[in-house]
Amino acid sequence: MELRHLHTFVAVAEERSFSRAADRLRIAQSAVSRTVQALERELGHPLFERSRHHVALTVAGLNALNVARATIETAESLRGAASCNERCPGR
Amino acid sequence: MELRHLHTFVAVAEERSFSRAADRLRIAQSAVSRTVQALERELGHPLFERSRHHVALTVAGLNALNVARATIETAESLRGAASCNERCPGR
DNA sequence: TTTTTTTACGACACACGTAACAATG
DNA sequence: CATTGTTACGTGTGTCGTAAAAAAA
């Protein structure tokens, strides 16, 4: 599991579309498809229902989405933490 | 920034040694060295003091370490969240 | 000399884009 | 037929291990 996979997953979940997620991420749809497949394979559960004419999160996907967002947010905050030359206030 | 980089960084910080971190991660020391360098370059701040005979965290590195651990922990919890077919209790 | 980190180099794995294919409406 | 997601294939970037080099004790 890598942060890049989570970014892709969140984009698809928010756009409810592989193609719109690809546009947002500035990569090809095929790359999005492969990344989501790899993540689903690693987690052992499908994250999306591909039936009908739009993509929908499974229950597992919905649970994963919240955690994925939290993971990304925490990782981003690491940049700020590392830029703090003095001890951060409150630590 | 990727989770693999954070795992490597945490291992070096905990072992206070690139070579012991490499043993723990089952990869070559050179790979550890390159990964940490890449992370430091991306964050724009050195994470370790390489002086003397052992590796020590900088202040930026210490701040980053806590956030890196939190990021990894959150990412790991994603596996459990995705394995939950019914809605998780408390949500 | 022994230990530890960094740099050089060649090989392999992973991710990408283009394009063809499948399925749905 | 139009749109959307998947699969196939060739290419390029990144990471690895081995090995040599540099620095410290």
Coordinates of C-alpha atoms (C1' of nucleotides) in Angstrom, one line a residue:
Chain A
M1 CA 0.0 0.0 0.0
E2 CA 1.4 3.4 -1.0
L3 CA 0.1 7.0 -0.6
R4 CA -0.2 7.2 -4.4
H5 CA -2.7 4.4 -4.4
L6 CA -4.8 6.1 -1.7
H7 CA -4.8 9.4 -3.6
T8 CA -6.1 7.5 -6.7
F9 CA -8.7 5.7 -4.6
V10 CA -10.0 8.9 -3.0
A11 CA -10.3 10.6 -6.4
V12 CA -12.4 7.8 -7.8
A13 CA -14.6 7.7 -4.8
E14 CA -15.2 11.5 -4.9
E15 CA -15.7 11.7 -8.6
R16 CA -17.7 8.4 -8.7
S17 CA -16.0 7.8 -12.0
F18 CA -12.7 6.4 -13.2
S19 CA -12.4 8.8 -16.2
R20 CA -13.1 11.9 -14.2
A21 CA -10.7 10.8 -11.5
A22 CA -8.1 10.3 -14.3
D23 CA -8.7 13.9 -15.5
R24 CA -8.3 15.3 -12.0
L25 CA -5.1 13.3 -11.4
R26 CA -3.8 14.1 -14.9
I27 CA -3.1 10.5 -15.8
A28 CA -4.8 8.0 -18.1
Q29 CA -7.9 6.1 -17.2
S30 CA -6.1 2.8 -17.6
A31 CA -3.6 3.8 -14.9
V32 CA -6.5 4.6 -12.5
S33 CA -8.1 1.3 -13.2
R34 CA -4.9 -0.7 -12.6
T35 CA -4.1 1.2 -9.4
V36 CA -7.6 0.6 -7.9
Q37 CA -7.4 -3.0 -8.9
A38 CA -4.1 -3.4 -7.2
L39 CA -5.4 -1.8 -4.0
E40 CA -8.5 -4.0 -4.0
R41 CA -6.3 -7.1 -4.5
E42 CA -4.0 -6.1 -1.6
L43 CA -6.9 -5.4 0.7
G44 CA -8.7 -8.5 -0.3
H45 CA -12.1 -6.7 -0.8
P46 CA -13.6 -4.8 -3.7
L47 CA -13.9 -1.1 -3.0
F48 CA -16.3 -0.2 -5.8
E49 CA -19.4 -1.6 -7.4
R50 CA -18.9 -1.2 -11.2
S51 CA -22.4 -2.2 -12.1
R52 CA -24.8 0.1 -14.0
H53 CA -23.7 3.4 -15.4
H54 CA -21.9 4.9 -12.5
V55 CA -19.4 3.7 -9.9
A56 CA -20.5 3.3 -6.3
L57 CA -18.5 2.6 -3.1
T58 CA -19.0 -0.8 -1.4
V59 CA -19.4 -0.7 2.4
A60 CA -15.8 -1.8 2.6
G61 CA -14.9 1.1 0.3
L62 CA -16.8 3.6 2.4
N63 CA -15.0 2.5 5.5
A64 CA -11.7 2.6 3.7
L65 CA -12.4 6.1 2.3
N66 CA -12.4 7.8 5.6
V67 CA -9.2 6.1 6.7
A68 CA -7.6 6.8 3.4
R69 CA -8.4 10.5 3.8
A70 CA -7.0 10.5 7.3
T71 CA -3.8 8.8 6.2
I72 CA -3.2 11.4 3.4
E73 CA -3.9 14.3 5.7
T74 CA -1.5 13.0 8.3
A75 CA 1.2 12.4 5.7
E76 CA 0.7 16.0 4.4
S77 CA 1.1 17.3 7.9
L78 CA 4.5 15.7 8.1
R79 CA 5.8 18.4 5.7
G80 CA 5.0 21.1 8.2
A81 CA 6.4 19.1 11.1
A82 CA 9.7 18.7 9.4
S83 CA 9.8 22.4 8.6
C84 CA 9.7 23.2 12.3
N85 CA 13.2 24.0 13.3
E86 CA 12.3 24.8 16.9
R87 CA 10.2 22.4 18.9
C88 CA 6.6 22.7 17.8
P89 CA 4.4 24.5 20.4
G90 CA 2.6 22.0 22.6
R91 CA 5.2 19.3 22.4
Chain B
M1 CA 6.3 10.9 -0.3
E2 CA 5.4 7.3 0.0
L3 CA 4.7 4.9 2.9
R4 CA 7.8 2.9 2.0
H5 CA 9.9 6.0 2.6
L6 CA 8.3 6.5 6.0
H7 CA 8.9 2.9 7.0
T8 CA 12.5 3.3 6.2
F9 CA 12.8 6.6 8.0
V10 CA 11.2 5.2 11.2
A11 CA 13.5 2.1 11.1
V12 CA 16.6 4.3 10.9
A13 CA 15.4 6.5 13.7
E14 CA 14.6 3.6 16.0
E15 CA 17.8 1.7 15.2
R16 CA 19.9 4.9 15.2
S17 CA 21.8 3.2 12.4
F18 CA 21.5 2.8 8.7
S19 CA 23.0 -0.7 8.7
R20 CA 20.8 -2.1 11.5
A21 CA 17.7 -0.5 9.8
A22 CA 18.7 -2.3 6.6
D23 CA 18.9 -5.6 8.5
R24 CA 15.5 -5.1 9.9
L25 CA 14.0 -4.1 6.6
R26 CA 15.8 -6.9 4.8
I27 CA 17.3 -4.6 2.2
A28 CA 20.8 -3.3 1.4
Q29 CA 22.2 -0.4 3.4
S30 CA 22.6 1.6 0.2
A31 CA 18.9 1.4 -0.4
V32 CA 18.2 2.8 3.0
S33 CA 20.7 5.6 2.5
R34 CA 19.1 6.6 -0.8
T35 CA 15.6 6.5 0.5
V36 CA 16.4 8.7 3.5
Q37 CA 18.2 11.1 1.2
A38 CA 15.2 11.3 -1.1
L39 CA 12.9 12.0 1.8
E40 CA 15.2 14.7 3.2
R41 CA 15.4 16.3 -0.2
E42 CA 11.6 16.2 -0.6
L43 CA 11.0 17.7 2.8
G44 CA 13.8 20.3 2.4
H45 CA 15.4 19.5 5.8
P46 CA 17.9 17.0 7.0
L47 CA 16.3 14.4 9.3
F48 CA 19.5 13.0 10.8
E49 CA 22.8 14.2 12.1
R50 CA 25.4 11.9 10.7
S51 CA 28.3 13.2 12.7
R52 CA 30.2 11.1 15.3
H53 CA 29.9 7.4 15.4
H54 CA 26.1 7.1 15.6
V55 CA 23.1 8.6 13.8
A56 CA 21.0 11.1 15.7
L57 CA 17.7 12.7 14.8
T58 CA 17.6 16.4 14.1
V59 CA 14.8 18.4 15.7
A60 CA 13.0 18.4 12.4
G61 CA 13.5 14.6 12.3
L62 CA 12.1 14.2 15.8
N63 CA 9.0 16.1 14.8
A64 CA 8.7 14.1 11.6
L65 CA 9.1 10.8 13.4
N66 CA 5.9 11.1 15.4
V67 CA 3.9 12.1 12.4
A68 CA 5.5 9.3 10.3
R69 CA 4.5 6.7 12.9
A70 CA 0.9 8.1 13.0
T71 CA 0.7 8.0 9.2
I72 CA 1.9 4.4 9.1
E73 CA -0.5 3.4 11.9
T74 CA -3.5 5.0 10.1
A75 CA -2.6 3.3 6.9
E76 CA -2.4 0.0 8.6
S77 CA -5.8 0.5 10.1
L78 CA -7.2 0.8 6.6
R79 CA -6.8 -2.9 6.1
G80 CA -9.1 -3.6 9.0
A81 CA -11.6 -0.9 7.9
A82 CA -11.8 -2.5 4.4
S83 CA -12.3 -6.0 5.9
C84 CA -15.4 -4.8 7.7
N85 CA -18.3 -5.9 5.6
E86 CA -20.9 -4.5 8.0
R87 CA -20.7 -0.9 9.2
C88 CA -18.1 -0.7 11.9
P89 CA -19.4 -0.2 15.4
G90 CA -19.4 3.4 16.4
R91 CA -19.9 4.9 12.9
Chain C
dT1 C1' 42.0 -2.1 10.1
dT2 C1' 37.2 -2.3 11.2
dT3 C1' 32.8 -0.2 10.9
dT4 C1' 29.6 2.8 8.7
dT5 C1' 27.6 5.7 5.1
dT6 C1' 27.7 7.2 0.3
dT7 C1' 28.3 6.8 -4.7
dA8 C1' 28.5 4.1 -9.2
dC9 C1' 26.6 0.8 -12.1
dG10 C1' 23.9 -2.8 -14.2
dA11 C1' 19.4 -5.4 -13.8
dC12 C1' 14.8 -5.9 -12.7
dA13 C1' 10.1 -4.3 -11.3
dC14 C1' 6.5 -1.1 -11.4
dA15 C1' 3.8 2.5 -13.5
dC16 C1' 2.7 5.1 -17.3
dG17 C1' 0.5 6.2 -22.2
dT18 C1' -1.5 4.6 -26.4
dA19 C1' -4.5 1.7 -28.3
dA20 C1' -7.5 -2.2 -28.9
dC21 C1' -11.3 -4.6 -26.6
dA22 C1' -15.7 -5.4 -23.8
dA23 C1' -19.8 -3.9 -21.8
dT24 C1' -23.5 -0.9 -20.9
dG25 C1' -27.2 2.3 -22.3
Chain D
dC1 C1' -23.2 4.6 -31.6
dA2 C1' -21.4 6.9 -27.5
dT3 C1' -19.4 6.4 -23.2
dT4 C1' -17.0 4.0 -19.6
dG5 C1' -13.9 0.6 -17.6
dT6 C1' -10.5 -3.2 -18.6
dT7 C1' -6.7 -5.6 -21.0
dA8 C1' -2.4 -5.7 -24.0
dC9 C1' 1.9 -4.0 -25.2
dG10 C1' 6.1 -1.2 -25.5
dT11 C1' 8.6 2.5 -23.0
dG12 C1' 10.6 4.9 -19.2
dT13 C1' 11.5 5.9 -14.4
dG14 C1' 12.7 4.3 -10.0
dT15 C1' 14.5 1.0 -6.7
dC16 C1' 17.1 -2.8 -5.9
dG17 C1' 21.8 -5.4 -4.9
dT18 C1' 26.7 -5.7 -5.6
dA19 C1' 30.7 -3.5 -5.2
dA20 C1' 33.9 0.4 -4.8
dA21 C1' 35.0 4.7 -2.3
dA22 C1' 35.1 7.9 1.6
dA23 C1' 35.1 9.0 6.4
dA24 C1' 35.4 8.0 11.3
dA25 C1' 37.4 5.6 15.3

